DNA sequence: AAAAAAG
């Protein structure tokens, strides 16, 4: 065992010494010098390496299940032809930077040393987390998944699957699915996974909490495992060539995705590395050097790594954008375009691209279509009903009364709380300064609070989140940095102390509660400053079968709508490609009569109702 | 206008 790995290391060093120009000589299938490193496909990396037949032995007989859990004994099924992400490879427009596609076929630099130290991601949970996860995995209402409305559009949409078993993900991945206690796929998984496995690009609208992380991770991991080994051009000694890139808009969300992806890829040999700002780059560089198949990153740090030439996107086969609408809004778009279009990433059609978000305004869809090729649009309603799970309230509160009003809520909540403990309450404010000052004031008044926002150090941010999750500090005051994607179990109450200007942000914020099948409460403080949101808010609540205060309806009637008209619909915005050709204006193609465009509500919707919001335990 | 993301 050791000898082979020692060889790999030695060969790797040899490769590093090779002149750059050698890249031109390693066409697909050409024989390489015997001293070059042997590529070990990810799914074989946990086995005892055998001296012969390094690469193509997919799912070979269970010769080496030497390490604990049988990675890859699914036998001949793995010999099936993979879904080739670039069928026209030789002449297909060249990968990214141009001209360097020569070596895509075979073998690679081996960076497989050190893999034996893989930490069991299922073993190192927080204790608090563990206690909860028991509860977590019981009360799932699977029946609620049966009639989730789903809409797909695009050419030749692969049919959905009903079980994980009928998807050929491979034994190692299946085992991780069991470890995660996933029993059956969520709706977004049922649809998205076959689409991705079929090699298709995807734009998916699905609520966080609907299992979308797994929906894009499973096909990526599986695809990397079954994929042909690739040649990593020896461009620079320390440059790494990930095969998949997952981008997310906040550091904490990247961390969360990384943690999940690590679980899914445990003992598959597929390596996941995370890179984000605010943390020392050195550890991240070391992680990268140990090898990376899937890179999870925030845009800023990734650009840094690209500019230092520590990462190349040349070999990217899979690109996933989480919270894609956020990634493409005004603040982020240039950075994303730089990464996706101006570095060395293969173009659409060569790589496979997946975009996920709970909200997808059609202007953003238009931007996003630049990144996609012949994609499938998927809209999945939420599980169950927000009527059941998230109760939304709006209260008219003057600016000057907000603090005392919040205090009243917190007092009442504490009185009702179990064992006198304060239920987890997430308070959203507009500004970072406002967050600090509200936190300070809450603490002064006997409510243990902490805060998370972009002016805090990364260490402080992570501490705040942990402290909140553990219940140590049951009140978290946050800016929109915490609005999206974060899975914080057991948030009982989301308070919109300051309402956002954009209804989509409201949707994301309240989605932090009512998760994992638990009930949630969302309270908003509304006053004249928020009048531009009145219409959208009233519509949204109406569609979710929430009680809309009469005063809010009056505001809504008076308001001029503005940018918040929600023309595109809410959850699972409609595919903008169809909108153009069929129905313009407000009336919608999928659902005549739901003219306010909402997918949010209970009655309209694609196949009889965009199941109003709910969540699964699987995110 | 604010927030996020590089240092």
Coordinates of N, CA and C in Angstrom, one line a residue, chain A residues 128 132 410 413-414 421-427 435 438-440 442-444 446-452 456 460-478 488-493:
Chain A
X128 N -24.8 19.7 20.5 CA -26.2 20.3 20.5 C -26.9 19.8 19.2
X132 N -30.5 17.5 18.6 CA -31.6 18.0 17.8 C -31.9 17.0 16.6
X410 N -40.6 39.8 22.9 CA -39.6 38.9 23.5 C -40.1 38.5 24.9
X413 N -42.8 36.0 24.5 CA -42.3 34.7 24.0 C -41.6 34.0 25.1
X414 N -40.9 34.7 25.9 CA -40.1 34.1 27.0 C -41.2 33.5 28.0
X421 N -37.1 28.9 28.7 CA -36.0 29.3 27.8 C -36.5 30.1 26.6
X422 N -35.7 31.1 26.2 CA -36.1 31.9 25.1 C -36.0 31.1 23.8
X423 N -37.1 31.1 23.0 CA -37.0 30.4 21.7 C -36.1 31.2 20.8
X424 N -35.4 30.5 19.9 CA -34.5 31.2 19.0 C -35.3 32.2 18.1
X425 N -34.8 33.4 18.2 CA -35.4 34.5 17.5 C -34.4 35.2 16.6
X426 N -34.7 35.3 15.3 CA -33.8 36.0 14.4 C -34.4 37.3 14.0
X427 N -33.6 38.4 14.3 CA -34.1 39.7 14.1 C -33.4 40.4 13.0
X435 N -27.7 47.0 13.5 CA -27.6 45.6 14.2 C -26.8 45.7 15.5
X438 N -28.8 47.6 18.2 CA -30.0 46.9 18.7 C -29.5 45.7 19.6
X439 N -28.4 45.1 19.2 CA -27.8 44.0 20.0 C -27.4 44.6 21.4
X440 N -26.7 45.7 21.3 CA -26.3 46.3 22.6 C -27.5 46.6 23.5
X442 N -30.5 45.3 23.5 CA -31.1 44.0 24.0 C -30.3 43.4 25.1
X443 N -29.1 43.4 25.0 CA -28.2 42.9 26.1 C -28.4 43.7 27.4
X444 N -28.4 45.0 27.2 CA -28.7 45.9 28.3 C -30.0 45.6 29.0
X446 N -31.5 42.8 29.3 CA -31.6 41.4 29.8 C -31.9 40.3 28.8
X447 N -31.8 40.6 27.5 CA -32.0 39.6 26.5 C -30.6 39.3 25.9
X448 N -30.2 38.1 26.1 CA -28.9 37.7 25.6 C -29.0 37.7 24.0
X449 N -28.3 38.6 23.4 CA -28.3 38.7 22.0 C -26.9 38.8 21.4
X450 N -26.8 38.4 20.2 CA -25.5 38.6 19.5 C -25.9 39.1 18.1
X451 N -24.9 39.4 17.3 CA -25.2 39.9 15.9 C -24.3 39.4 14.9
X452 N -24.8 39.3 13.7 CA -24.0 38.9 12.5 C -24.2 39.9 11.4
X456 N -18.4 42.7 11.0 CA -17.8 41.9 12.0 C -16.7 41.0 11.4
X460 N -15.9 36.5 14.5 CA -17.0 37.0 15.3 C -18.3 36.5 14.7
X461 N -18.3 36.5 13.3 CA -19.5 36.0 12.6 C -19.8 34.6 12.9
X462 N -18.8 33.8 12.9 CA -18.9 32.4 13.1 C -19.3 32.1 14.5
X463 N -18.7 32.8 15.4 CA -19.0 32.6 16.8 C -20.5 33.0 17.1
X464 N -20.9 34.1 16.5 CA -22.3 34.5 16.7 C -23.3 33.4 16.2
X465 N -23.0 32.9 15.1 CA -23.8 31.9 14.5 C -23.9 30.6 15.4
X466 N -22.7 30.2 15.8 CA -22.7 29.0 16.7 C -23.4 29.3 18.0
X467 N -23.2 30.4 18.6 CA -23.8 30.8 19.8 C -25.3 30.8 19.7
X468 N -25.8 31.3 18.6 CA -27.2 31.3 18.4 C -27.7 29.9 18.2
X469 N -27.1 29.2 17.3 CA -27.6 27.8 17.0 C -27.7 27.0 18.3
X470 N -26.7 27.2 19.2 CA -26.6 26.3 20.4 C -27.7 26.8 21.4
X471 N -28.2 27.9 21.2 CA -29.2 28.4 22.2 C -28.5 29.3 23.3
X472 N -27.2 29.3 23.2 CA -26.5 30.1 24.2 C -26.9 31.6 24.1
X473 N -27.1 32.1 22.9 CA -27.5 33.4 22.7 C -28.8 33.3 21.8
X474 N -29.9 33.2 22.4 CA -31.1 32.9 21.6 C -31.7 34.0 20.8
X475 N -31.0 35.1 20.8 CA -31.5 36.2 19.9 C -30.3 36.6 19.0
X476 N -30.6 36.5 17.7 CA -29.5 36.9 16.7 C -30.0 38.1 15.9
X477 N -29.3 39.2 16.0 CA -29.7 40.4 15.2 C -28.8 40.3 14.0
X478 N -29.4 40.4 12.8 CA -28.7 40.2 11.6 C -29.1 41.1 10.5
X488 N -30.6 27.1 9.9 CA -30.4 27.2 11.3 C -31.7 26.5 11.9
X489 N -31.5 25.3 12.4 CA -32.6 24.6 12.9 C -33.2 25.3 14.1
X490 N -34.5 25.1 14.3 CA -35.2 25.6 15.5 C -35.3 27.1 15.6
X491 N -35.3 27.8 14.6 CA -35.6 29.2 14.7 C -37.1 29.3 14.8
X492 N -37.6 29.8 15.9 CA -39.0 29.8 16.1 C -39.7 31.1 15.6
X493 N -38.9 32.1 15.5 CA -39.5 33.4 15.2 C -38.5 34.3 14.4

